Amino acid sequence: MGAKLSNLTLLMQVILSRQPWLRDPKVIELPWRQTKYEEVLKRASAGGLVFGLMASDGVVTPQPPIRRALKELQIRLESAGHEVEFISF
């Protein structure tokens, strides 16, 4: 998490510019794609993003404050015009 989207954007650009997939075979090769980033920004401003939330992985159930925070997140995303899909195992 970050204070600003621009901070997170810069962080991801720096990390991906180092090509971590060349050093760690578990990392998927996925270079920074500026055009994709701009497309997502446009969709977000139009309220067209889809978010996935996982309340439980089938092994660990979050404590009530975490479940409450996830519910609040869902409400805020939906009120901003985004779609929320709950993922369960």
XYZ file of C-alpha atoms in Angstrom:
89
model
C 0.000 0.000 0.000
C 1.077 3.530 -0.549
C 0.007 7.086 0.119
C -0.325 7.929 -3.572
C -0.827 6.017 -6.791
C 2.206 7.794 -8.237
C 4.389 6.303 -5.464
C 3.187 2.782 -6.213
C 3.590 3.342 -9.949
C 7.196 4.445 -9.507
C 7.922 1.515 -7.190
C 6.589 -1.023 -9.699
C 8.462 0.605 -12.593
C 11.729 0.454 -10.644
C 11.216 -3.168 -9.559
C 10.238 -4.349 -13.023
C 13.075 -2.425 -14.693
C 15.474 -4.691 -12.777
C 13.960 -7.757 -14.536
C 13.635 -9.927 -11.407
C 12.537 -12.911 -13.513
C 16.166 -13.238 -14.693
C 17.287 -13.955 -11.100
C 14.314 -15.838 -9.697
C 12.615 -18.562 -11.762
C 9.445 -18.225 -9.661
C 8.876 -14.655 -10.877
C 6.740 -14.297 -13.978
C 8.308 -12.274 -16.771
C 6.085 -9.228 -16.905
C 7.753 -5.974 -17.919
C 6.123 -2.596 -17.250
C 3.544 -1.791 -19.911
C 2.794 1.928 -19.938
C -0.068 1.584 -22.431
C -1.801 -0.994 -20.204
C -1.316 1.268 -17.195
C -2.921 4.176 -19.028
C -5.844 1.965 -20.128
C -6.479 0.956 -16.507
C -6.360 4.580 -15.378
C -8.988 5.480 -17.989
C -11.210 2.565 -16.930
C -10.819 3.516 -13.274
C -11.837 7.102 -13.894
C -14.914 5.826 -15.748
C -15.720 3.477 -12.830
C -15.199 0.282 -14.764
C -12.770 -1.814 -12.735
C -13.446 -5.271 -11.319
C -11.918 -6.217 -7.968
C -11.650 -9.673 -6.443
C -11.932 -10.066 -2.671
C -11.131 -13.273 -0.841
C -12.691 -13.432 2.613
C -11.222 -16.856 3.410
C -8.873 -19.300 1.757
C -10.688 -22.301 3.215
C -7.983 -22.817 5.819
C -7.750 -19.546 7.696
C -10.781 -17.408 8.480
C -10.029 -13.731 9.138
C -10.865 -12.189 12.484
C -14.055 -10.066 12.699
C -12.235 -6.700 12.311
C -10.668 -7.918 9.060
C -14.006 -9.211 7.758
C -15.570 -5.865 8.666
C -12.794 -4.014 6.792
C -13.335 -6.202 3.719
C -17.064 -5.465 3.824
C -16.353 -1.730 4.103
C -13.956 -1.995 1.158
C -16.644 -3.733 -0.880
C -19.177 -1.000 -0.064
C -16.772 1.790 -0.990
C -15.683 0.165 -4.243
C -19.259 -0.488 -5.305
C -20.336 3.045 -4.376
C -17.505 4.323 -6.600
C -19.036 2.358 -9.489
C -16.681 -0.608 -9.501
C -17.659 -4.275 -9.535
C -16.612 -6.582 -6.684
C -16.354 -10.361 -7.061
C -15.975 -12.512 -3.967
C -13.553 -15.385 -4.391
C -13.978 -18.423 -2.163
C -12.311 -21.799 -1.960
